[in-house]
Structure formats: structure tokens, C-alpha cells
Amino acid sequence: MKKNVLLNPLYALLLLMLALSGCSIGPAVQPWEKETLARPEMTFEGDPLDNKYTEHIYSSKEAASGGAGVGGGGCGCN
């Protein structure tokens, strides 16, 4: 009868090491590299005016208040 390959402890250890190697932490960001990451283009909220406009549209479409910190109804007249 053929022995199952995955039951061999050596293969199991190799498989475990391979799986855990993907969880390793990469190098830390150096202070001189933080300048590039702090640019306004790298933020999730780029343009403040565009964010206000998007929040207004969202609150108008949802017809509810309190979701994004703005009040009003669904008509978009506030």
C-alpha cells in the first residue's frame, strides 16, 4: 500500500514553514521615505471639496441622516 505523502512529518514541516513565510513582516519605512507617503495624493480623502460633494450625494441617495455625519432628507435641498 502506498503511504500518503502529506502524513510524512518532514513534508508537513516544510509545508508549515512555507505557509508561515508568507506572514513575515517586510522592512520598516525609513524616515526619508515617509515624505513620499505623506503627499496629499496618497490619502484616501484627496480633495476636501470633492469629499463634501460625495457625502452630499450619498446622504441624498440614502434618504437618511447620521450615516456620514450629515443631516437632512433625501431631496438634497439642505
GROMACS .gro file of N, CA and C in nm:
model
  234
    1MET      N    1   0.082  -0.116   0.000
    1MET     CA    2   0.000   0.000   0.000
    1MET      C    3   0.088   0.125   0.000
    2LYS      N    4   0.050   0.228  -0.076
    2LYS     CA    5   0.128   0.350  -0.088
    2LYS      C    6   0.101   0.442   0.031
    3LYS      N    7   0.207   0.497   0.091
    3LYS     CA    8   0.195   0.584   0.206
    3LYS      C    9   0.158   0.725   0.160
    4ASN      N   10   0.070   0.788   0.233
    4ASN     CA   11   0.027   0.923   0.199
    4ASN      C   12   0.142   1.020   0.223
    5VAL      N   13   0.172   1.106   0.124
    5VAL     CA   14   0.286   1.196   0.131
    5VAL      C   15   0.264   1.306   0.236
    6LEU      N   16   0.142   1.352   0.253
    6LEU     CA   17   0.116   1.461   0.346
    6LEU      C   18   0.129   1.419   0.492
    7LEU      N   19   0.126   1.290   0.519
    7LEU     CA   20   0.139   1.244   0.656
    7LEU      C   21   0.283   1.239   0.703
    8ASN      N   22   0.376   1.250   0.613
    8ASN     CA   23   0.517   1.247   0.648
    8ASN      C   24   0.550   1.376   0.726
    9PRO      N   25   0.607   1.366   0.846
    9PRO     CA   26   0.633   1.485   0.927
    9PRO      C   27   0.728   1.586   0.859
   10LEU      N   28   0.821   1.537   0.780
   10LEU     CA   29   0.914   1.627   0.711
   10LEU      C   30   0.840   1.714   0.610
   11TYR      N   31   0.748   1.654   0.536
   11TYR     CA   32   0.669   1.730   0.439
   11TYR      C   33   0.573   1.825   0.509
   12ALA      N   34   0.518   1.783   0.620
   12ALA     CA   35   0.428   1.869   0.696
   12ALA      C   36   0.503   1.991   0.750
   13LEU      N   37   0.625   1.970   0.799
   13LEU     CA   38   0.705   2.081   0.849
   13LEU      C   39   0.743   2.175   0.736
   14LEU      N   40   0.778   2.122   0.622
   14LEU     CA   41   0.812   2.204   0.506
   14LEU      C   42   0.691   2.287   0.461
   15LEU      N   43   0.576   2.225   0.460
   15LEU     CA   44   0.453   2.294   0.421
   15LEU      C   45   0.420   2.404   0.522
   16LEU      N   46   0.438   2.378   0.650
   16LEU     CA   47   0.413   2.478   0.754
   16LEU      C   48   0.510   2.595   0.741
   17MET      N   49   0.636   2.567   0.717
   17MET     CA   50   0.735   2.674   0.700
   17MET      C   51   0.704   2.759   0.577
   18LEU      N   52   0.660   2.695   0.472
   18LEU     CA   53   0.623   2.768   0.351
   18LEU      C   54   0.504   2.858   0.375
   19ALA      N   55   0.405   2.809   0.447
   19ALA     CA   56   0.286   2.887   0.476
   19ALA      C   57   0.318   3.005   0.567
   20LEU      N   58   0.403   2.985   0.667
   20LEU     CA   59   0.437   3.092   0.759
   20LEU      C   60   0.533   3.194   0.699
   21SER      N   61   0.606   3.158   0.596
   21SER     CA   62   0.698   3.254   0.535
   21SER      C   63   0.622   3.366   0.465
   22GLY      N   64   0.498   3.342   0.426
   22GLY     CA   65   0.417   3.446   0.365
   22GLY      C   66   0.367   3.547   0.466
   23CYS      N   67   0.376   3.516   0.595
   23CYS     CA   68   0.330   3.606   0.700
   23CYS      C   69   0.442   3.693   0.756
   24SER      N   70   0.559   3.688   0.696
   24SER     CA   71   0.670   3.764   0.751
   24SER      C   72   0.650   3.914   0.727
   25ILE      N   73   0.705   3.992   0.815
   25ILE     CA   74   0.692   4.138   0.808
   25ILE      C   75   0.803   4.192   0.720
   26GLY      N   76   0.765   4.283   0.632
   26GLY     CA   77   0.863   4.346   0.543
   26GLY      C   78   0.943   4.452   0.616
   27PRO      N   79   1.033   4.517   0.545
   27PRO     CA   80   1.115   4.619   0.610
   27PRO      C   81   1.032   4.741   0.648
   28ALA      N   82   1.074   4.807   0.754
   28ALA     CA   83   1.003   4.926   0.802
   28ALA      C   84   1.028   5.043   0.706
   29VAL      N   85   0.936   5.136   0.704
   29VAL     CA   86   0.951   5.254   0.621
   29VAL      C   87   1.052   5.347   0.687
   30GLN      N   88   1.150   5.389   0.611
   30GLN     CA   89   1.254   5.477   0.663
   30GLN      C   90   1.202   5.620   0.670
   31PRO      N   91   1.261   5.705   0.758
   31PRO     CA   92   1.213   5.843   0.771
   31PRO      C   93   1.216   5.922   0.640
   32TRP      N   94   1.315   5.900   0.557
   32TRP     CA   95   1.323   5.974   0.431
   32TRP      C   96   1.222   5.923   0.327
   33GLU      N   97   1.164   5.806   0.350
   33GLU     CA   98   1.062   5.754   0.260
   33GLU      C   99   0.921   5.800   0.299
   34LYS      N  100   0.906   5.849   0.421
   34LYS     CA  101   0.774   5.892   0.469
   34LYS      C  102   0.726   6.018   0.397
   35GLU      N  103   0.819   6.095   0.343
   35GLU     CA  104   0.783   6.215   0.270
   35GLU      C  105   0.696   6.180   0.149
   36THR      N  106   0.730   6.074   0.081
   36THR     CA  107   0.654   6.031  -0.037
   36THR      C  108   0.516   5.981   0.002
   37LEU      N  109   0.506   5.912   0.114
   37LEU     CA  110   0.378   5.856   0.157
   37LEU      C  111   0.286   5.962   0.217
   38ALA      N  112   0.338   6.078   0.255
   38ALA     CA  113   0.258   6.182   0.318
   38ALA      C  114   0.201   6.281   0.218
   39ARG      N  115   0.220   6.260   0.091
   39ARG     CA  116   0.166   6.353  -0.009
   39ARG      C  117   0.014   6.347  -0.009
   40PRO      N  118  -0.052   6.457  -0.045
   40PRO     CA  119  -0.199   6.458  -0.047
   40PRO      C  120  -0.257   6.355  -0.143
   41GLU      N  121  -0.187   6.321  -0.249
   41GLU     CA  122  -0.238   6.222  -0.345
   41GLU      C  123  -0.245   6.082  -0.285
   42MET      N  124  -0.170   6.058  -0.178
   42MET     CA  125  -0.164   5.925  -0.119
   42MET      C  126  -0.271   5.903  -0.013
   43THR      N  127  -0.351   6.005   0.019
   43THR     CA  128  -0.455   5.990   0.120
   43THR      C  129  -0.582   5.934   0.058
   44PHE      N  130  -0.668   5.880   0.141
   44PHE     CA  131  -0.795   5.828   0.093
   44PHE      C  132  -0.889   5.943   0.059
   45GLU      N  133  -0.878   6.052   0.133
   45GLU     CA  134  -0.962   6.169   0.110
   45GLU      C  135  -0.875   6.276   0.047
   46GLY      N  136  -0.868   6.277  -0.084
   46GLY     CA  137  -0.780   6.370  -0.153
   46GLY      C  138  -0.827   6.514  -0.148
   47ASP      N  139  -0.937   6.547  -0.212
   47ASP     CA  140  -0.984   6.684  -0.224
   47ASP      C  141  -1.099   6.707  -0.127
   48PRO      N  142  -1.086   6.805  -0.035
   48PRO     CA  143  -1.192   6.828   0.063
   48PRO      C  144  -1.326   6.867  -0.001
   49LEU      N  145  -1.322   6.948  -0.107
   49LEU     CA  146  -1.445   6.988  -0.174
   49LEU      C  147  -1.513   6.869  -0.240
   50ASP      N  148  -1.435   6.783  -0.299
   50ASP     CA  149  -1.490   6.662  -0.361
   50ASP      C  150  -1.550   6.570  -0.255
   51ASN      N  151  -1.489   6.563  -0.139
   51ASN     CA  152  -1.544   6.480  -0.031
   51ASN      C  153  -1.679   6.532   0.017
   52LYS      N  154  -1.692   6.663   0.032
   52LYS     CA  155  -1.820   6.721   0.073
   52LYS      C  156  -1.928   6.692  -0.031
   53TYR      N  157  -1.891   6.705  -0.157
   53TYR     CA  158  -1.986   6.679  -0.266
   53TYR      C  159  -2.029   6.532  -0.265
   54THR      N  160  -1.935   6.442  -0.247
   54THR     CA  161  -1.966   6.300  -0.244
   54THR      C  162  -2.054   6.265  -0.124
   55GLU      N  163  -2.026   6.324  -0.007
   55GLU     CA  164  -2.108   6.299   0.111
   55GLU      C  165  -2.250   6.353   0.092
   56HIS      N  166  -2.262   6.467   0.026
   56HIS     CA  167  -2.395   6.523   0.000
   56HIS      C  168  -2.476   6.431  -0.092
   57ILE      N  169  -2.412   6.382  -0.195
   57ILE     CA  170  -2.481   6.290  -0.287
   57ILE      C  171  -2.519   6.161  -0.215
   58TYR      N  172  -2.429   6.110  -0.132
   58TYR     CA  173  -2.457   5.986  -0.059
   58TYR      C  174  -2.577   6.004   0.034
   59SER      N  175  -2.577   6.116   0.109
   59SER     CA  176  -2.688   6.137   0.202
   59SER      C  177  -2.819   6.160   0.127
   60SER      N  178  -2.813   6.222   0.010
   60SER     CA  179  -2.935   6.243  -0.069
   60SER      C  180  -2.990   6.112  -0.123
   61LYS      N  181  -2.902   6.025  -0.166
   61LYS     CA  182  -2.946   5.897  -0.222
   61LYS      C  183  -2.997   5.803  -0.114
   62GLU      N  184  -2.937   5.808   0.003
   62GLU     CA  185  -2.976   5.717   0.110
   62GLU      C  186  -3.105   5.761   0.179
   63ALA      N  187  -3.138   5.890   0.171
   63ALA     CA  188  -3.258   5.945   0.233
   63ALA      C  189  -3.260   5.919   0.383
   64ALA      N  190  -3.146   5.929   0.444
   64ALA     CA  191  -3.135   5.907   0.588
   64ALA      C  192  -3.034   6.004   0.644
   65SER      N  193  -3.038   6.021   0.774
   65SER     CA  194  -2.941   6.108   0.837
   65SER      C  195  -2.856   6.028   0.934
   66GLY      N  196  -2.736   6.078   0.959
   66GLY     CA  197  -2.649   6.014   1.056
   66GLY      C  198  -2.551   5.915   0.999
   67GLY      N  199  -2.564   5.879   0.873
   67GLY     CA  200  -2.474   5.780   0.816
   67GLY      C  201  -2.333   5.832   0.797
   68ALA      N  202  -2.320   5.951   0.744
   68ALA     CA  203  -2.187   6.007   0.720
   68ALA      C  204  -2.167   6.136   0.796
   69GLY      N  205  -2.243   6.159   0.901
   69GLY     CA  206  -2.226   6.277   0.981
   69GLY      C  207  -2.300   6.400   0.928
   70VAL      N  208  -2.390   6.382   0.834
   70VAL     CA  209  -2.466   6.494   0.781
   70VAL      C  210  -2.614   6.468   0.805
   71GLY      N  211  -2.690   6.574   0.821
   71GLY     CA  212  -2.833   6.559   0.843
   71GLY      C  213  -2.911   6.598   0.720
   72GLY      N  214  -3.035   6.564   0.717
   72GLY     CA  215  -3.120   6.603   0.604
   72GLY      C  216  -3.198   6.487   0.549
   73GLY      N  217  -3.281   6.520   0.455
   73GLY     CA  218  -3.364   6.416   0.393
   73GLY      C  219  -3.308   6.374   0.260
   74GLY      N  220  -3.392   6.309   0.184
   74GLY     CA  221  -3.350   6.254   0.056
   74GLY      C  222  -3.364   6.349  -0.061
   75CYS      N  223  -3.417   6.471  -0.038
   75CYS     CA  224  -3.439   6.561  -0.150
   75CYS      C  225  -3.313   6.634  -0.194
   76GLY      N  226  -3.212   6.642  -0.109
   76GLY     CA  227  -3.087   6.708  -0.144
   76GLY      C  228  -3.096   6.859  -0.138
   77CYS      N  229  -3.191   6.913  -0.066
   77CYS     CA  230  -3.212   7.058  -0.065
   77CYS      C  231  -3.148   7.128   0.055
   78ASN      N  232  -3.068   7.061   0.134
   78ASN     CA  233  -3.012   7.127   0.251
   78ASN      C  234  -2.876   7.181   0.223
   0.00000   0.00000   0.00000
